[in-house]
Structures are given as C-alpha cells and as structure tokens.
mmCIF file of C-alpha atoms in Angstrom:
data_model
loop_
_atom_site.group_PDB
_atom_site.id
_atom_site.type_symbol
_atom_site.label_atom_id
_atom_site.label_comp_id
_atom_site.label_asym_id
_atom_site.label_seq_id
_atom_site.Cartn_x
_atom_site.Cartn_y
_atom_site.Cartn_z
ATOM 1 C CA MET A 1 53.943 -0.009 -10.546
ATOM 2 C CA PRO A 2 54.855 1.196 -7.044
ATOM 3 C CA LEU A 3 55.817 4.772 -6.270
ATOM 4 C CA ASN A 4 59.515 5.480 -6.677
ATOM 5 C CA ARG A 5 60.897 5.709 -3.127
ATOM 6 C CA SER A 6 63.997 7.612 -4.313
ATOM 7 C CA TYR A 7 61.738 10.666 -4.649
ATOM 8 C CA VAL A 8 61.508 11.055 -0.869
ATOM 9 C CA GLY A 9 63.263 14.274 0.051
ATOM 10 C CA ARG A 10 63.297 15.551 -3.519
ATOM 11 C CA THR A 11 62.254 19.122 -4.207
ATOM 12 C CA PHE A 12 60.826 19.807 -7.665
ATOM 13 C CA PRO A 13 61.745 22.934 -9.636
ATOM 14 C CA PRO A 14 59.600 25.846 -8.392
ATOM 15 C CA THR A 15 56.447 26.677 -10.359
ATOM 16 C CA GLY A 16 54.964 30.129 -10.834
ATOM 17 C CA PRO A 17 54.678 32.935 -10.185
ATOM 18 C CA TYR A 18 50.947 32.473 -9.802
ATOM 19 C CA LEU A 19 49.375 35.924 -9.831
ATOM 20 C CA VAL A 20 46.469 35.950 -7.367
ATOM 21 C CA GLY A 21 43.642 37.833 -9.072
ATOM 22 C CA ARG A 22 40.875 39.852 -7.474
ATOM 23 C CA GLU A 23 38.321 38.343 -9.827
ATOM 24 C CA LYS A 24 39.596 34.810 -9.161
ATOM 25 C CA ILE A 25 39.238 35.328 -5.411
ATOM 26 C CA ARG A 26 35.695 36.636 -5.950
ATOM 27 C CA GLU A 27 34.892 33.659 -8.166
ATOM 28 C CA PHE A 28 36.307 31.180 -5.638
ATOM 29 C CA ALA A 29 34.555 32.798 -2.689
ATOM 30 C CA GLY A 30 31.291 32.786 -4.643
ATOM 31 C CA ALA A 31 31.726 29.134 -5.569
ATOM 32 C CA ILE A 32 32.036 28.086 -1.921
ATOM 33 C CA GLY A 33 29.281 30.444 -0.770
ATOM 34 C CA ALA A 34 31.613 32.715 1.211
ATOM 35 C CA GLY A 35 29.972 36.132 1.132
ATOM 36 C CA ASP A 36 32.051 38.087 3.630
ATOM 37 C CA PRO A 37 32.865 41.506 2.130
ATOM 38 C CA VAL A 38 36.631 41.142 2.668
ATOM 39 C CA TYR A 39 36.593 38.373 0.036
ATOM 40 C CA HIS A 40 34.783 40.596 -2.497
ATOM 41 C CA ASP A 41 35.161 44.305 -1.745
ATOM 42 C CA PRO A 42 38.629 45.916 -1.781
ATOM 43 C CA ALA A 43 37.420 48.774 0.422
ATOM 44 C CA ALA A 44 36.197 46.315 3.055
ATOM 45 C CA ALA A 45 39.478 44.426 2.820
ATOM 46 C CA ARG A 46 41.500 47.629 3.267
ATOM 47 C CA ALA A 47 39.319 48.611 6.245
ATOM 48 C CA ALA A 48 40.310 45.263 7.765
ATOM 49 C CA GLY A 49 44.003 46.031 7.229
ATOM 50 C CA HIS A 50 44.679 44.201 3.950
ATOM 51 C CA PRO A 51 45.985 45.661 0.668
ATOM 52 C CA ASP A 52 43.202 44.081 -1.416
ATOM 53 C CA VAL A 53 40.537 41.372 -1.181
ATOM 54 C CA VAL A 54 41.464 38.387 0.999
ATOM 55 C CA ALA A 55 41.385 34.807 -0.253
ATOM 56 C CA PRO A 56 39.293 32.293 1.737
ATOM 57 C CA PRO A 57 41.334 29.749 3.750
ATOM 58 C CA THR A 58 41.474 26.935 1.184
ATOM 59 C CA PHE A 59 42.170 29.178 -1.814
ATOM 60 C CA PRO A 60 45.948 28.497 -1.810
ATOM 61 C CA VAL A 61 45.226 25.047 -3.274
ATOM 62 C CA VAL A 62 44.664 26.833 -6.586
ATOM 63 C CA ALA A 63 48.271 28.052 -6.539
ATOM 64 C CA THR A 64 49.512 24.479 -6.005
ATOM 65 C CA MET A 65 47.838 23.017 -9.092
ATOM 66 C CA GLY A 66 51.051 23.307 -11.130
ATOM 67 C CA ALA A 67 52.928 21.381 -8.459
ATOM 68 C CA GLY A 68 50.224 18.723 -8.497
ATOM 69 C CA ALA A 69 50.814 18.294 -12.197
ATOM 70 C CA GLN A 70 54.553 17.856 -11.561
ATOM 71 C CA LEU A 71 53.733 14.824 -9.416
ATOM 72 C CA ARG A 72 51.065 13.440 -11.693
ATOM 73 C CA ASP A 73 53.019 13.826 -14.933
ATOM 74 C CA ASP A 74 56.403 12.556 -13.762
ATOM 75 C CA PRO A 75 56.744 9.130 -15.393
ATOM 76 C CA GLU A 76 59.595 8.099 -13.079
ATOM 77 C CA LEU A 77 57.567 8.748 -9.932
ATOM 78 C CA GLY A 78 55.080 6.121 -11.078
ATOM 79 C CA MET A 79 51.827 7.631 -9.862
ATOM 80 C CA ASP A 80 48.732 6.055 -11.438
ATOM 81 C CA TYR A 81 46.382 9.003 -11.177
ATOM 82 C CA SER A 82 43.327 6.860 -11.907
ATOM 83 C CA ARG A 83 43.866 5.186 -8.534
ATOM 84 C CA VAL A 84 44.558 8.344 -6.541
ATOM 85 C CA VAL A 85 42.251 9.478 -3.749
ATOM 86 C CA HIS A 86 42.791 12.620 -1.669
ATOM 87 C CA GLY A 87 43.780 11.634 1.868
ATOM 88 C CA ASP A 88 44.792 14.683 3.899
ATOM 89 C CA GLN A 89 45.208 18.406 3.340
ATOM 90 C CA ARG A 90 46.606 21.069 5.617
ATOM 91 C CA PHE A 91 47.421 24.791 5.335
ATOM 92 C CA ALA A 92 49.677 26.766 7.706
ATOM 93 C CA TYR A 93 49.559 30.527 7.082
ATOM 94 C CA THR A 94 52.205 33.131 7.729
ATOM 95 C CA ARG A 95 49.613 35.639 6.515
ATOM 96 C CA PRO A 96 46.408 35.539 4.449
ATOM 97 C CA VAL A 97 46.724 35.427 0.680
ATOM 98 C CA VAL A 98 45.448 38.614 -0.946
ATOM 99 C CA ALA A 99 44.756 39.768 -4.494
ATOM 100 C CA GLY A 100 47.968 40.992 -6.087
ATOM 101 C CA ASP A 101 50.170 38.374 -4.438
ATOM 102 C CA GLU A 102 52.586 36.571 -6.733
ATOM 103 C CA LEU A 103 53.192 33.077 -5.385
ATOM 104 C CA ILE A 104 56.079 30.756 -6.160
ATOM 105 C CA CYS A 105 55.395 27.098 -5.304
ATOM 106 C CA ALA A 106 58.209 24.714 -4.340
ATOM 107 C CA LEU A 107 57.072 21.126 -3.849
ATOM 108 C CA THR A 108 58.976 18.581 -1.756
ATOM 109 C CA VAL A 109 58.113 14.911 -1.351
ATOM 110 C CA GLU A 110 58.197 14.322 2.408
ATOM 111 C CA GLU A 111 57.209 10.686 2.686
ATOM 112 C CA ILE A 112 56.128 7.637 0.726
ATOM 113 C CA THR A 113 54.659 4.759 2.734
ATOM 114 C CA GLU A 114 52.660 1.589 2.162
ATOM 115 C CA ARG A 115 50.001 -0.022 4.303
ATOM 116 C CA GLY A 116 47.338 -2.572 3.583
ATOM 117 C CA GLY A 117 48.206 -2.725 -0.072
ATOM 118 C CA HIS A 118 47.791 1.017 -0.584
ATOM 119 C CA GLU A 119 50.529 3.615 -0.988
ATOM 120 C CA PHE A 120 50.584 7.073 0.540
ATOM 121 C CA ILE A 121 52.583 10.055 -0.700
ATOM 122 C CA THR A 122 52.888 13.176 1.420
ATOM 123 C CA THR A 123 54.141 16.396 -0.122
ATOM 124 C CA ARG A 124 54.854 19.842 1.254
ATOM 125 C CA ALA A 125 54.365 22.893 -0.984
ATOM 126 C CA GLU A 126 55.971 26.132 0.158
ATOM 127 C CA LEU A 127 54.207 29.152 -1.286
ATOM 128 C CA THR A 128 56.424 32.227 -1.130
ATOM 129 C CA THR A 129 56.677 35.654 -2.733
ATOM 130 C CA PRO A 130 59.193 35.949 -5.584
ATOM 131 C CA ALA A 131 61.540 37.502 -2.979
ATOM 132 C CA GLY A 132 61.289 34.317 -0.927
ATOM 133 C CA GLU A 133 59.027 35.564 1.896
ATOM 134 C CA PRO A 134 56.878 32.745 3.270
ATOM 135 C CA VAL A 135 53.116 33.058 2.768
ATOM 136 C CA VAL A 136 51.487 29.607 3.161
ATOM 137 C CA THR A 137 52.736 26.046 3.560
ATOM 138 C CA VAL A 138 50.468 23.359 2.115
ATOM 139 C CA TRP A 139 50.703 19.672 2.981
ATOM 140 C CA ASN A 140 48.904 17.088 0.897
ATOM 141 C CA LYS A 141 48.659 13.330 1.349
ATOM 142 C CA LEU A 142 47.435 11.284 -1.583
ATOM 143 C CA VAL A 143 46.348 7.656 -1.381
ATOM 144 C CA VAL A 144 47.256 5.488 -4.344
ATOM 145 C CA ARG A 145 44.827 2.604 -4.026
ATOM 146 C CA GLY A 146 46.198 -0.875 -4.491
ATOM 147 C CA GLU A 147 44.876 -3.252 -7.135
ATOM 148 C CA GLN A 148 41.586 -4.791 -5.997
ATOM 149 C CA MET B 1 35.645 30.750 23.297
ATOM 150 C CA ASP B 2 36.335 28.410 26.221
ATOM 151 C CA VAL B 3 38.105 25.043 26.303
ATOM 152 C CA GLY B 4 35.578 22.259 25.921
ATOM 153 C CA GLN B 5 32.951 24.547 24.439
ATOM 154 C CA ARG B 6 30.840 22.954 21.696
ATOM 155 C CA LEU B 7 30.349 25.437 18.896
ATOM 156 C CA PRO B 8 26.994 25.618 17.078
ATOM 157 C CA THR B 9 26.795 23.118 14.210
ATOM 158 C CA GLN B 10 26.663 24.682 10.764
ATOM 159 C CA THR B 11 24.919 23.021 7.829
ATOM 160 C CA PHE B 12 25.764 23.568 4.176
ATOM 161 C CA ARG B 13 23.731 22.461 1.150
ATOM 162 C CA VAL B 14 25.710 21.038 -1.783
ATOM 163 C CA THR B 15 24.184 20.640 -5.260
ATOM 164 C CA ARG B 16 25.603 19.515 -8.616
ATOM 165 C CA ALA B 17 25.598 23.144 -9.687
ATOM 166 C CA ASP B 18 27.971 23.920 -6.794
ATOM 167 C CA LEU B 19 30.388 21.264 -8.027
ATOM 168 C CA VAL B 20 30.412 22.720 -11.539
ATOM 169 C CA ARG B 21 31.050 26.181 -10.168
ATOM 170 C CA TYR B 22 33.790 24.937 -7.829
ATOM 171 C CA ALA B 23 35.471 22.980 -10.635
ATOM 172 C CA GLY B 24 35.755 26.182 -12.631
ATOM 173 C CA ALA B 25 36.855 28.285 -9.683
ATOM 174 C CA SER B 26 39.504 25.842 -8.463
ATOM 175 C CA GLY B 27 40.703 24.404 -11.764
ATOM 176 C CA ASP B 28 39.961 20.844 -10.610
ATOM 177 C CA PHE B 29 38.184 19.240 -13.554
ATOM 178 C CA ASN B 30 38.444 15.641 -12.337
ATOM 179 C CA PRO B 31 35.404 14.018 -14.016
ATOM 180 C CA ILE B 32 34.382 12.103 -10.880
ATOM 181 C CA HIS B 33 32.974 15.471 -9.750
ATOM 182 C CA TRP B 34 30.699 15.970 -12.767
ATOM 183 C CA SER B 35 30.387 12.745 -14.765
ATOM 184 C CA GLU B 36 28.124 10.022 -13.382
ATOM 185 C CA ARG B 37 29.511 7.598 -15.971
ATOM 186 C CA THR B 38 33.116 8.196 -14.887
ATOM 187 C CA ALA B 39 32.326 8.134 -11.172
ATOM 188 C CA ARG B 40 30.590 4.771 -11.445
ATOM 189 C CA ALA B 41 33.328 3.375 -13.676
ATOM 190 C CA VAL B 42 35.881 3.897 -10.880
ATOM 191 C CA GLY B 43 33.605 2.307 -8.302
ATOM 192 C CA LEU B 44 32.013 5.357 -6.746
ATOM 193 C CA PRO B 45 28.254 5.433 -6.019
ATOM 194 C CA GLY B 46 27.948 8.427 -8.342
ATOM 195 C CA VAL B 47 29.286 11.953 -8.680
ATOM 196 C CA ILE B 48 31.015 13.073 -5.476
ATOM 197 C CA ALA B 49 31.987 16.505 -4.215
ATOM 198 C CA HIS B 50 35.623 17.627 -4.444
ATOM 199 C CA GLY B 51 37.282 16.898 -1.113
ATOM 200 C CA MET B 52 38.621 20.443 -1.231
ATOM 201 C CA PHE B 53 35.077 21.752 -1.642
ATOM 202 C CA THR B 54 34.046 20.017 1.576
ATOM 203 C CA MET B 55 37.152 21.430 3.238
ATOM 204 C CA ALA B 56 36.198 24.884 1.970
ATOM 205 C CA LEU B 57 32.783 24.548 3.625
ATOM 206 C CA ALA B 58 34.473 23.566 6.871
ATOM 207 C CA GLY B 59 36.664 26.642 6.400
ATOM 208 C CA ARG B 60 33.538 28.792 6.202
ATOM 209 C CA ALA B 61 32.360 27.278 9.476
ATOM 210 C CA VAL B 62 35.714 28.035 11.087
ATOM 211 C CA THR B 63 35.705 31.688 10.001
ATOM 212 C CA THR B 64 32.130 32.060 11.234
ATOM 213 C CA TRP B 65 33.035 30.667 14.658
ATOM 214 C CA ALA B 66 36.181 32.800 14.746
ATOM 215 C CA GLY B 67 34.096 35.884 13.977
ATOM 216 C CA ALA B 68 36.447 37.042 11.227
ATOM 217 C CA PRO B 69 37.149 35.899 7.653
ATOM 218 C CA ASP B 70 40.928 36.324 7.925
ATOM 219 C CA ALA B 71 41.578 34.716 11.305
ATOM 220 C CA VAL B 72 42.668 31.216 10.277
ATOM 221 C CA ILE B 73 46.319 30.422 11.126
ATOM 222 C CA ASP B 74 46.323 26.649 10.542
ATOM 223 C CA PHE B 75 43.736 24.314 9.040
ATOM 224 C CA GLY B 76 44.024 20.607 8.288
ATOM 225 C CA VAL B 77 41.658 17.737 7.548
ATOM 226 C CA ARG B 78 41.582 14.066 6.649
ATOM 227 C CA PHE B 79 39.065 13.002 4.013
ATOM 228 C CA THR B 80 37.390 9.892 5.368
ATOM 229 C CA ARG B 81 34.436 9.306 3.058
ATOM 230 C CA PRO B 82 33.275 10.784 -0.224
ATOM 231 C CA VAL B 83 30.266 13.110 -0.346
ATOM 232 C CA PRO B 84 27.867 11.842 -3.022
ATOM 233 C CA VAL B 85 25.798 14.630 -4.560
ATOM 234 C CA PRO B 86 22.549 13.565 -6.253
ATOM 235 C CA ASP B 87 21.491 15.211 -9.505
ATOM 236 C CA ASP B 88 18.387 16.920 -8.154
ATOM 237 C CA ASP B 89 17.367 20.314 -6.821
ATOM 238 C CA GLY B 90 17.929 19.379 -3.180
ATOM 239 C CA GLY B 91 21.461 18.039 -3.394
ATOM 240 C CA THR B 92 22.929 16.892 -0.093
ATOM 241 C CA GLU B 93 23.929 18.506 3.213
ATOM 242 C CA VAL B 94 27.237 18.660 5.058
ATOM 243 C CA GLU B 95 27.176 19.410 8.803
ATOM 244 C CA VAL B 96 30.269 20.879 10.447
ATOM 245 C CA SER B 97 30.714 20.893 14.215
ATOM 246 C CA ALA B 98 33.583 21.771 16.516
ATOM 247 C CA VAL B 99 34.850 21.637 20.061
ATOM 248 C CA VAL B 100 37.337 24.150 21.463
ATOM 249 C CA LYS B 101 40.433 22.115 22.258
ATOM 250 C CA ALA B 102 42.793 24.791 23.620
ATOM 251 C CA VAL B 103 43.062 28.526 24.162
ATOM 252 C CA ASN B 104 46.532 30.119 24.323
ATOM 253 C CA GLY B 105 46.179 33.876 24.466
ATOM 254 C CA GLU B 106 44.837 34.907 21.070
ATOM 255 C CA ARG B 107 45.260 31.401 19.568
ATOM 256 C CA VAL B 108 42.248 29.100 19.738
ATOM 257 C CA GLU B 109 42.495 25.467 18.611
ATOM 258 C CA LEU B 110 39.376 23.749 17.343
ATOM 259 C CA ASP B 111 38.690 20.065 16.755
ATOM 260 C CA LEU B 112 36.312 19.806 13.809
ATOM 261 C CA THR B 113 34.037 17.086 12.461
ATOM 262 C CA ALA B 114 32.053 17.096 9.241
ATOM 263 C CA THR B 115 29.286 14.617 8.479
ATOM 264 C CA CYS B 116 27.002 13.886 5.564
ATOM 265 C CA GLN B 117 23.980 11.580 5.796
ATOM 266 C CA GLY B 118 25.165 10.656 9.286
ATOM 267 C CA GLN B 119 28.616 9.545 8.112
ATOM 268 C CA LYS B 120 31.852 11.262 9.017
ATOM 269 C CA VAL B 121 33.391 12.805 5.875
ATOM 270 C CA LEU B 122 36.134 14.860 7.511
ATOM 271 C CA ALA B 123 38.120 13.589 10.503
ATOM 272 C CA GLN B 124 41.267 14.578 12.355
ATOM 273 C CA ALA B 125 40.189 18.035 11.309
ATOM 274 C CA ARG B 126 41.799 20.876 13.207
ATOM 275 C CA ALA B 127 41.905 24.612 12.889
ATOM 276 C CA VAL B 128 43.826 27.264 14.763
ATOM 277 C CA VAL B 129 42.274 30.718 14.689
ATOM 278 C CA ARG B 130 43.326 34.093 15.996
ATOM 279 C CA GLN B 131 40.689 35.597 18.238
ATOM 280 C CA HIS B 132 40.392 39.247 17.416
ATOM 281 C CA PRO B 133 41.087 41.792 20.118
ATOM 282 C CA VAL B 134 38.058 43.611 21.533
ATOM 283 C CA GLY B 135 37.095 46.648 19.469
ATOM 284 C CA ARG B 136 38.098 45.366 16.025
ATOM 285 C CA SER B 137 35.358 46.043 13.490
ATOM 286 C CA ALA B 138 33.683 42.883 12.171
#
C-alpha cells in the first residue's frame, strides 16, 4: 500500500509537553559516551551560562518519539513500519536543550516522493516551549522500501 | 579553524552493550538493534547500530572539534549503510572525519564523513558550529 499523498502539508496535533529531565540527559550522555561536565553537572552547566545540564546535540530526537508514533500508527497514512529505514536526520537549534525544558512537538509532513520503487517521507518537527518559543527544528526522512 | 582544514579523525568503539544502553536512553526499542533473529529475518547481516547512535557519535566528534559541548547550531546526516555490531567484546569502530567548508565570523561549517570497516555509513553530513570567543572557559 503506497503512502497517502494527501498527507503532504498536513500538521498533526501537537504532542507533549515532554519534560526534559536532568537524569535523562545524564543517561543519554552516558549512553553515547559524552562525558563533558555540562551534560552531567548542573554547576558546570551554569558556569557555562545555562540554567541546568545541557543535552547533547542529538538528544532532541527523544522528544520527537511521540510524533514518530503518530506517523507509524496512522492507518490512513499507510506506512508499513517493517519496511522503514532511516534515511536522513537534521537538527537546527535556536538554543541548546537543557534540563527543565518542556517541549511541545508539532509534526508536519513536508514531502512524499517515490524513486526506484521506494518511497520517501520527509517530516519536520518543530519543538517549542509551551509558550511557543522555538527551541529546535528536527527534519527526518524515512525510506519505505519497495517490495523485493 | 580555517577553510579547507582537515580535522583530526576521531574513532569510536561500538559494542552490543552500547546498543542496549542507547535503546534504553533513547526509547528506540526496534529489535533490529538487539535481536539477531529479527535483524536477519528482515535481511540485515545481523544486529546493527541505531542510525541515531552513529549520528550521536558524529555529534561528539563535532563538539570536540568545536571545543565546546554546546556549540552546535545545525547538524544533519544521511544514513548510507548500516553499522553491524558483532556480539563480542571488541564490537566495531566508527571513524568520523571532517573538512572545514566555510568560516563566517563565529559560524564554522564542517563537512563530515563517518566510516565503518572502510565503508561510508554517514554521508552528506554537515554541521555548523559556533566558535567560542577567546577567553571563554572550556
């Protein structure tokens, strides 16, 4: 079943707020081997000008997991998750994510294309504070492999 | 950093234990990252690393080159090949290299490449970092 092209331009209902936790940032930084004190020690983070520990650059993906489920679980979109491969990922930061941030995620389908029997879906997730201030924009391109 | 400068390659070891830890930390429990049976059933050579884990390692390289953990303004990659991770103590290695593409005041653009076993696993990988002014504590 091909992806439903009418979804291009659609914005899903916002998910969240995702409360960024100090312990979660520490856990994530530890998991990727990032030992810089600003990821672990609030005093070091404050000395560097941040209110609390800073999340490593790819951490915002964790706050987009709910949006990913919106795509995956939407029966009318027609995504066969068993055939999905991660294609591209990009983050553009207004500022670093820090512990204590509450992030709202609004996902928009930017493009659905087909080439060589495979389909490609590009989404843009805007992560903002509950007041609507931009924090990070996350683009994701998934490849839905064609039948072999 | 100067335009055209090749930054020192950084190498990261990846073991199965890392994938378990990253699955928990990121919430990505896709079984192709921990189940050999599932990975092979979908045509993979075996368990592979999360693409986002490889991107996170490249992110570590970028912050190291930038000299600060909070200096990344923009960061994007394409995943070109999976990173198979054998179930042994040695695991595998991912090498991340970069060339300085542009310098505009404080903004430095890097072109990144990541390889594993000689194959490119990240391509069209770019990062923009903010060079810190002289005198900022590390």
